[in-house]
Structure formats: structure tokens, C-alpha cells
Amino acid sequence: MIIVPETEIAGLVTPADCFRAVEGVFASMADKSAHNFPVVREAIGHADALYGFKSGFDRKGLALGLKAGGFWPNNVHKGLTNHQSTVFLFDPDTGKCRAVVGGNLLTALRTAAASAISIKYLARKDAKVLGMIGAGHQATFQLRAALAQRPFERIVGWNLHPDMLSRLEEVAKEEGLPFEAVDLDRLGAEADVIISITSSFAPMLKASQVRAGTHLACMGTDTKGKQEVEAEILAAAAVFTDEVAQAVTIGESQHAIERGLIREEAIVEIGAVINGTHPGRTSADQITLFDGTGVGLQDLAVASAAVELALAKGVAIEVDF
Ligand code: NAD
């Protein structure tokens, strides 16, 4: 069995590796050669923790396994990150455990890859201004990955807790781009692409604040009840997602579906655009929205890439198991 510890991931796996891995598995999901299994997420009644696992099988990539972990809010007092996860990969021919891979950094990279993929396939080619809603742990990964997809000229940002926006400003500075903290009216009026990545349970961005031609990647809503943008935005947009079943239950789409504003059948898996079986954006004026809920197959894809890279670079730890 191969172990790739969390401490090795940063030196092994690049955002580009994750982009390729996630793009490939989204395509496999759309052609039905890869499936996610039902998600388990439970409050364990200890340490205020939420624990669960996401699992699946990619028949093409031969990735079988699960990501186990969750949210331990008191970790911050122990010098640990609150989100903890580990990926387990199994040999699909024998069921033997093939690898254990640290999943914390990989989660941020695979989530950033998903919104970056949506920008690659759905944003207007002439997008110049990137709008960021959210400035937490995930947001800097989202920002970096997005900047690789279009020649953005400036970044505007809004966050409920404005003091956190300095994190985004630092990334913008590193990338040589101007950053400005703005209100949501200005963000919507100026941004060509908007990424939302917050823990919000109420809509922040209103339909009246979004202009024609915008691409939105809504990445924060991954649980029942969470919401980042008004459901009316989805009604006005062409809606894409990683997986329809998750979008309508735990994604941003849950609210528009509940209110009868959109139909489940109208939501398109981004893999269909990658495969070329759906055209994606059909006009410069169209609003496109990617509902990124985060699927287990993304975790298996990036963990598999980490294992291959660890083997190739001779840093994989191999143990008898
Ligand atoms: P974090 O705790 O580091 O940051 C939270 C962010 O949300 C901050 O910007 C904070 O200011 C903002 N926020 C907090 N409470 C808010 C509220 N009530 N209203 C509006 N904004 C609020 O978290 P993170 O690790 O950056 O994760 C952000 C979100 O992304 C979480 O909801 C997490 O579950 C989700 N997430 C989704 C995926 C996916 O695949 N879609 C993957 C990882 C994380």
C-alpha cells in the first residue's frame, strides 16, 4: 500500500495537475463511465464535529475509493485546520487498499479546479474583470486557479467580513493585478466572471446586480440550506453543475428547484460541455452559472494523480498491508 502524506502534497501536485484530473473525471461522469455514490455526512455528537465520506468509481480511470473526513470546529485551538480529510484508494480488481493520501490541500485544489474548468468552458473569451465573493481558506485557491483561465486585468472583491479581503489583495499583488474592495452593486456591474465561495445560508448577490454575459461559479453551497445567490439568478441563467443529483439537493440549485424557478432536466453537467455534447454558452449576452457542489470523484481523481506523481518522483511510502 502507498502512503502520500499531507506534508508531501504541496511539493508534488500542481494546480494544473488537478485541473487535468478534474476535467477528465467530469467528462467521464457525463458519459456515465464514472459514478458518485451517495454521500454520508453526520454530526457525530463529539467535539461538535461533522464527519462523512464521499465515494465513487471511475471505470475509465480505474479510480475506486472514498474521501473520509469533515469539519472539526475546535481544531483551530489545537493549531490544526478545521477541515480534515483523507482519501483512500482501492484496487478495483481486488478490493485491496492501494493508497492513503492526505486530502486537505487536495480538497482546496480540486475545488478551485472545478470553478476554473467552468470559467474555461463557459466564461466569455473577452472576460477582463474577476469578481470574488468570499475571502476564506478556499478563496485564494479559487482566485489563483481562475486567473490562469482568462487574461483578467483586475479583481474586485466583497466579503461579509471585510478585514479578510486582504488575503485576496495579497494574491492579486503576487499576480501583478489591481485589487479593489467594492460593494455588491459595483461587483455585479463590473465583473465579467464572479466566483462565490462562502459559508452563507442566505443569498448575498441579487438578480438585479448581475448583468448580461456574466459567468458565475457558485462554489460555497455544498449543504442543504446554504445559499449564496438569489434563486432568480438561476432562473435567468443557463445552469451547469458537476452533478445534477447533488446540485438539486445540496447545491445552489436546491432553492430554485424548490421554488419551481428551474427544472432539474434543464441543468447541464459541465462534463457534457467538456465532451462536446453540449455547446455551453450560446451567446455573449447569456448568463451562465456553474453550481459547484464538490463530488467524491474529484477527490479520487486528484488523489490518483498524487499517487502517480509520488511514485514517479520516488517519494511514495510503500508499506505491506
Ligand atoms: P472559511 O471558514 O475559511 O471561510 C468562510 C467564508 O465565508 C469567509 O469569506 C467568511 O467571511 C464567509 N462567511 C462566513 N459566514 C458567512 C455568512 N453567514 N454569510 C456570508 N458569508 C459568510 O471557509 P472555506 O474553507 O473558505 O470554505 C468556504 C465554503 O466553501 C464553505 O461553505 C465550504 O463548505 C465550501 N466548500 C465547498 C466545496 C465544493 O466542492 N463546492 C469544497 C470546499 C469547501
Short mmCIF file of C-alpha atoms in Angstrom, two decimals, residues 29-281:
data_model
loop_
_atom_site.label_atom_id
_atom_site.label_comp_id
_atom_site.label_asym_id
_atom_site.label_seq_id
_atom_site.Cartn_x
_atom_site.Cartn_y
_atom_site.Cartn_z
CA MET A 29 -19.22 11.49 -15.30
CA ALA A 30 -21.08 12.98 -18.27
CA ASP A 31 -20.50 9.91 -20.44
CA LYS A 32 -21.61 7.75 -17.49
CA SER A 33 -18.34 5.86 -17.13
CA ALA A 34 -17.80 7.38 -13.67
CA HIS A 35 -20.34 7.42 -10.82
CA ASN A 36 -20.51 9.04 -7.41
CA PHE A 37 -22.10 7.02 -4.64
CA PRO A 38 -24.48 8.52 -2.06
CA VAL A 39 -22.78 10.96 0.33
CA VAL A 40 -22.76 10.30 4.08
CA ARG A 41 -22.44 13.30 6.43
CA GLU A 42 -23.32 13.09 10.11
CA ALA A 43 -22.93 15.11 13.30
CA ILE A 44 -21.07 12.58 15.44
CA GLY A 45 -22.07 14.05 18.81
CA HIS A 46 -18.43 14.57 19.80
CA ALA A 47 -16.18 17.64 19.51
CA ASP A 48 -19.03 19.38 17.59
CA ALA A 49 -17.68 17.50 14.57
CA LEU A 50 -19.37 16.80 11.25
CA TYR A 51 -17.98 13.62 9.72
CA GLY A 52 -18.73 11.86 6.48
CA PHE A 53 -17.48 10.36 3.29
CA LYS A 54 -17.80 10.85 -0.43
CA SER A 55 -17.08 7.89 -2.68
CA GLY A 56 -17.32 6.69 -6.24
CA PHE A 57 -15.82 4.70 -9.10
CA ASP A 58 -14.29 5.93 -12.33
CA ARG A 59 -14.27 2.93 -14.68
CA LYS A 60 -12.11 4.70 -17.25
CA GLY A 61 -9.51 6.00 -14.82
CA LEU A 62 -9.87 2.89 -12.60
CA ALA A 63 -10.16 5.09 -9.52
CA LEU A 64 -12.20 3.45 -6.76
CA GLY A 65 -12.29 4.85 -3.28
CA LEU A 66 -13.53 7.43 -0.85
CA LYS A 67 -12.65 10.65 0.90
CA ALA A 68 -13.36 10.50 4.62
CA GLY A 69 -13.29 13.47 6.92
CA GLY A 70 -15.25 16.55 7.77
CA PHE A 71 -15.29 19.62 9.96
CA TRP A 72 -13.84 19.86 13.47
CA PRO A 73 -14.58 23.45 14.59
CA ASN A 74 -12.38 23.27 17.71
CA ASN A 75 -9.24 22.30 15.77
CA VAL A 76 -8.34 25.96 15.46
CA HIS A 77 -7.43 25.92 19.19
CA LYS A 78 -5.13 22.92 18.55
CA GLY A 79 -3.19 24.52 15.71
CA LEU A 80 -4.90 22.27 13.16
CA THR A 81 -7.11 23.13 10.20
CA ASN A 82 -10.82 22.69 10.92
CA HIS A 83 -11.42 20.75 7.71
CA GLN A 84 -9.69 17.36 7.85
CA SER A 85 -9.82 14.73 5.14
CA THR A 86 -8.02 11.65 3.89
CA VAL A 87 -8.50 9.82 0.59
CA PHE A 88 -8.44 6.01 0.43
CA LEU A 89 -7.96 4.37 -2.99
CA PHE A 90 -8.74 0.70 -3.65
CA ASP A 91 -7.61 -1.67 -6.40
CA PRO A 92 -10.81 -2.12 -8.47
CA ASP A 93 -9.71 -5.64 -9.49
CA THR A 94 -9.13 -6.99 -5.98
CA GLY A 95 -10.61 -4.54 -3.45
CA LYS A 96 -7.23 -4.25 -1.71
CA CYS A 97 -6.40 -0.82 -0.32
CA ARG A 98 -3.97 0.70 -2.83
CA ALA A 99 -3.22 4.08 -1.27
CA VAL A 100 -3.89 6.51 1.56
CA VAL A 101 -3.47 10.15 0.55
CA GLY A 102 -3.66 13.36 2.62
CA GLY A 103 -6.76 15.18 1.41
CA ASN A 104 -6.67 18.68 2.92
CA LEU A 105 -4.72 20.65 0.30
CA LEU A 106 -6.10 18.40 -2.45
CA THR A 107 -9.65 19.44 -1.47
CA ALA A 108 -8.82 23.11 -1.99
CA LEU A 109 -7.04 22.37 -5.29
CA ARG A 110 -9.81 20.17 -6.70
CA THR A 111 -12.47 22.73 -5.71
CA ALA A 112 -10.51 25.53 -7.36
CA ALA A 113 -10.02 23.32 -10.43
CA ALA A 114 -13.80 22.87 -10.74
CA SER A 115 -14.59 26.59 -10.92
CA ALA A 116 -11.58 27.16 -13.20
CA ILE A 117 -12.93 24.48 -15.56
CA SER A 118 -16.29 26.26 -15.58
CA ILE A 119 -14.52 29.51 -16.50
CA LYS A 120 -12.56 27.79 -19.28
CA TYR A 121 -15.70 26.37 -20.87
CA LEU A 122 -18.41 28.92 -20.01
CA ALA A 123 -17.00 32.42 -19.45
CA ARG A 124 -16.81 34.88 -22.32
CA LYS A 125 -13.42 34.81 -24.03
CA ASP A 126 -13.11 38.59 -23.54
CA ALA A 127 -13.66 38.47 -19.75
CA LYS A 128 -11.45 41.13 -18.13
CA VAL A 129 -12.74 41.68 -14.58
CA LEU A 130 -12.95 38.94 -11.96
CA GLY A 131 -15.30 39.37 -9.00
CA MET A 132 -14.71 37.43 -5.79
CA ILE A 133 -17.39 36.95 -3.12
CA GLY A 134 -15.72 35.32 -0.11
CA ALA A 135 -12.23 35.57 1.32
CA GLY A 136 -11.78 32.46 3.47
CA HIS A 137 -9.42 29.49 3.14
CA GLN A 138 -10.75 28.32 -0.23
CA ALA A 139 -10.97 31.78 -1.80
CA THR A 140 -7.26 32.28 -2.51
CA PHE A 141 -7.08 28.90 -4.28
CA GLN A 142 -10.16 29.85 -6.29
CA LEU A 143 -8.63 33.18 -7.24
CA ARG A 144 -5.30 31.73 -8.40
CA ALA A 145 -6.96 29.00 -10.47
CA ALA A 146 -9.36 31.47 -12.12
CA LEU A 147 -6.55 33.83 -13.10
CA ALA A 148 -4.99 31.03 -15.18
CA GLN A 149 -8.09 30.79 -17.39
CA ARG A 150 -8.51 34.29 -18.86
CA PRO A 151 -6.23 37.33 -19.16
CA PHE A 152 -8.04 39.14 -16.32
CA GLU A 153 -6.94 42.77 -15.92
CA ARG A 154 -8.32 43.46 -12.45
CA ILE A 155 -10.07 41.89 -9.50
CA VAL A 156 -12.92 43.25 -7.40
CA GLY A 157 -13.92 41.60 -4.13
CA TRP A 158 -16.61 41.63 -1.45
CA ASN A 159 -16.78 39.69 1.80
CA LEU A 160 -19.16 39.76 4.76
CA HIS A 161 -16.06 40.22 6.94
CA PRO A 162 -14.16 42.91 5.00
CA ASP A 163 -10.93 42.57 7.01
CA MET A 164 -10.42 39.15 5.37
CA LEU A 165 -10.20 40.69 1.88
CA SER A 166 -6.51 41.46 2.42
CA ARG A 167 -5.84 37.76 1.61
CA LEU A 168 -7.21 38.29 -1.89
CA GLU A 169 -5.32 41.55 -2.24
CA GLU A 170 -2.06 39.71 -1.47
CA VAL A 171 -2.70 37.13 -4.20
CA ALA A 172 -3.61 39.89 -6.66
CA LYS A 173 -0.36 41.69 -5.80
CA GLU A 174 1.66 38.50 -6.38
CA GLU A 175 -0.03 38.16 -9.77
CA GLY A 176 0.63 41.84 -10.61
CA LEU A 177 -3.07 42.75 -10.79
CA PRO A 178 -5.00 45.59 -9.16
CA PHE A 179 -7.50 44.62 -6.45
CA GLU A 180 -10.34 46.71 -5.11
CA ALA A 181 -12.82 46.02 -2.30
CA VAL A 182 -16.27 47.03 -3.59
CA ASP A 183 -19.94 46.71 -2.65
CA LEU A 184 -22.06 44.06 -4.36
CA ASP A 185 -23.71 46.61 -6.70
CA ARG A 186 -20.31 47.50 -8.12
CA LEU A 187 -19.08 43.92 -8.12
CA GLY A 188 -22.05 42.80 -10.22
CA ALA A 189 -21.84 45.82 -12.52
CA GLU A 190 -18.11 45.42 -13.22
CA ALA A 191 -17.25 41.71 -13.06
CA ASP A 192 -17.37 39.51 -16.16
CA VAL A 193 -16.82 36.41 -14.01
CA ILE A 194 -18.00 36.06 -10.40
CA ILE A 195 -16.86 33.34 -8.00
CA SER A 196 -18.74 32.90 -4.72
CA ILE A 197 -17.08 30.76 -2.04
CA THR A 198 -18.60 31.45 1.38
CA SER A 199 -20.44 29.65 4.18
CA SER A 200 -23.57 31.74 3.61
CA PHE A 201 -27.07 30.47 4.41
CA ALA A 202 -28.82 33.44 2.78
CA PRO A 203 -28.49 34.92 -0.70
CA MET A 204 -25.94 37.72 -0.96
CA LEU A 205 -25.94 38.59 -4.67
CA LYS A 206 -29.26 39.73 -6.12
CA ALA A 207 -30.52 39.10 -9.66
CA SER A 208 -30.74 42.88 -10.20
CA GLN A 209 -26.98 43.10 -9.53
CA VAL A 210 -25.94 40.64 -12.26
CA ARG A 211 -25.57 41.89 -15.82
CA ALA A 212 -25.96 40.04 -19.11
CA GLY A 213 -22.98 37.97 -20.22
CA THR A 214 -21.69 37.25 -16.70
CA HIS A 215 -20.38 33.83 -15.76
CA LEU A 216 -20.92 32.85 -12.12
CA ALA A 217 -19.20 29.96 -10.36
CA CYS A 218 -21.12 29.35 -7.12
CA MET A 219 -18.81 27.15 -5.07
CA GLY A 220 -19.76 27.63 -1.40
CA THR A 221 -23.14 25.90 -1.33
CA ASP A 222 -22.50 22.24 -0.59
CA THR A 223 -25.11 21.51 2.09
CA LYS A 224 -28.88 21.65 2.41
CA GLY A 225 -29.93 25.16 3.41
CA LYS A 226 -26.81 27.03 2.27
CA GLN A 227 -27.29 29.73 -0.38
CA GLU A 228 -25.08 32.41 -1.94
CA VAL A 229 -27.08 34.00 -4.76
CA GLU A 230 -30.76 34.77 -5.32
CA ALA A 231 -32.63 31.88 -6.90
CA GLU A 232 -33.88 34.32 -9.56
CA ILE A 233 -30.32 34.42 -10.95
CA LEU A 234 -30.55 30.70 -11.73
CA ALA A 235 -33.93 31.28 -13.38
CA ALA A 236 -32.30 33.84 -15.68
CA ALA A 237 -29.18 31.77 -16.36
CA ALA A 238 -28.08 28.67 -18.24
CA VAL A 239 -27.26 26.43 -15.26
CA PHE A 240 -24.38 23.94 -15.29
CA THR A 241 -23.10 21.73 -12.49
CA ASP A 242 -20.68 18.98 -11.59
CA GLU A 243 -23.50 16.54 -10.75
CA VAL A 244 -27.22 17.20 -11.13
CA ALA A 245 -28.24 14.92 -8.22
CA GLN A 246 -26.10 16.95 -5.82
CA ALA A 247 -26.99 20.33 -7.34
CA VAL A 248 -30.71 19.87 -6.71
CA THR A 249 -30.27 18.56 -3.16
CA ILE A 250 -27.27 20.34 -1.63
CA GLY A 251 -26.18 22.84 -4.28
CA GLU A 252 -27.20 26.38 -5.17
CA SER A 253 -29.90 24.89 -7.44
CA GLN A 254 -31.81 23.43 -4.46
CA HIS A 255 -33.59 26.77 -3.84
CA ALA A 256 -34.52 27.46 -7.47
CA ILE A 257 -35.84 23.89 -7.77
CA GLU A 258 -37.83 24.16 -4.51
CA ARG A 259 -39.45 27.36 -5.74
CA GLY A 260 -40.19 25.89 -9.18
CA LEU A 261 -38.00 28.50 -10.91
CA ILE A 262 -35.92 25.96 -12.84
CA ARG A 263 -36.39 22.35 -13.88
CA GLU A 264 -33.90 19.61 -12.94
CA GLU A 265 -33.85 18.45 -16.59
CA ALA A 266 -32.57 21.87 -17.68
CA ILE A 267 -29.40 21.64 -15.55
CA VAL A 268 -26.41 20.50 -17.62
CA GLU A 269 -23.39 18.62 -16.34
CA ILE A 270 -20.22 20.53 -17.24
CA GLY A 271 -18.76 17.22 -18.47
CA ALA A 272 -21.16 17.39 -21.41
CA VAL A 273 -19.57 20.69 -22.45
CA ILE A 274 -16.08 19.20 -21.99
CA ASN A 275 -17.13 16.20 -24.13
CA GLY A 276 -18.59 18.50 -26.78
CA THR A 277 -22.12 17.05 -26.49
CA HIS A 278 -23.44 20.39 -25.17
CA PRO A 279 -22.43 23.75 -26.66
CA GLY A 280 -22.06 25.52 -23.29
CA ARG A 281 -22.50 29.31 -23.60
#
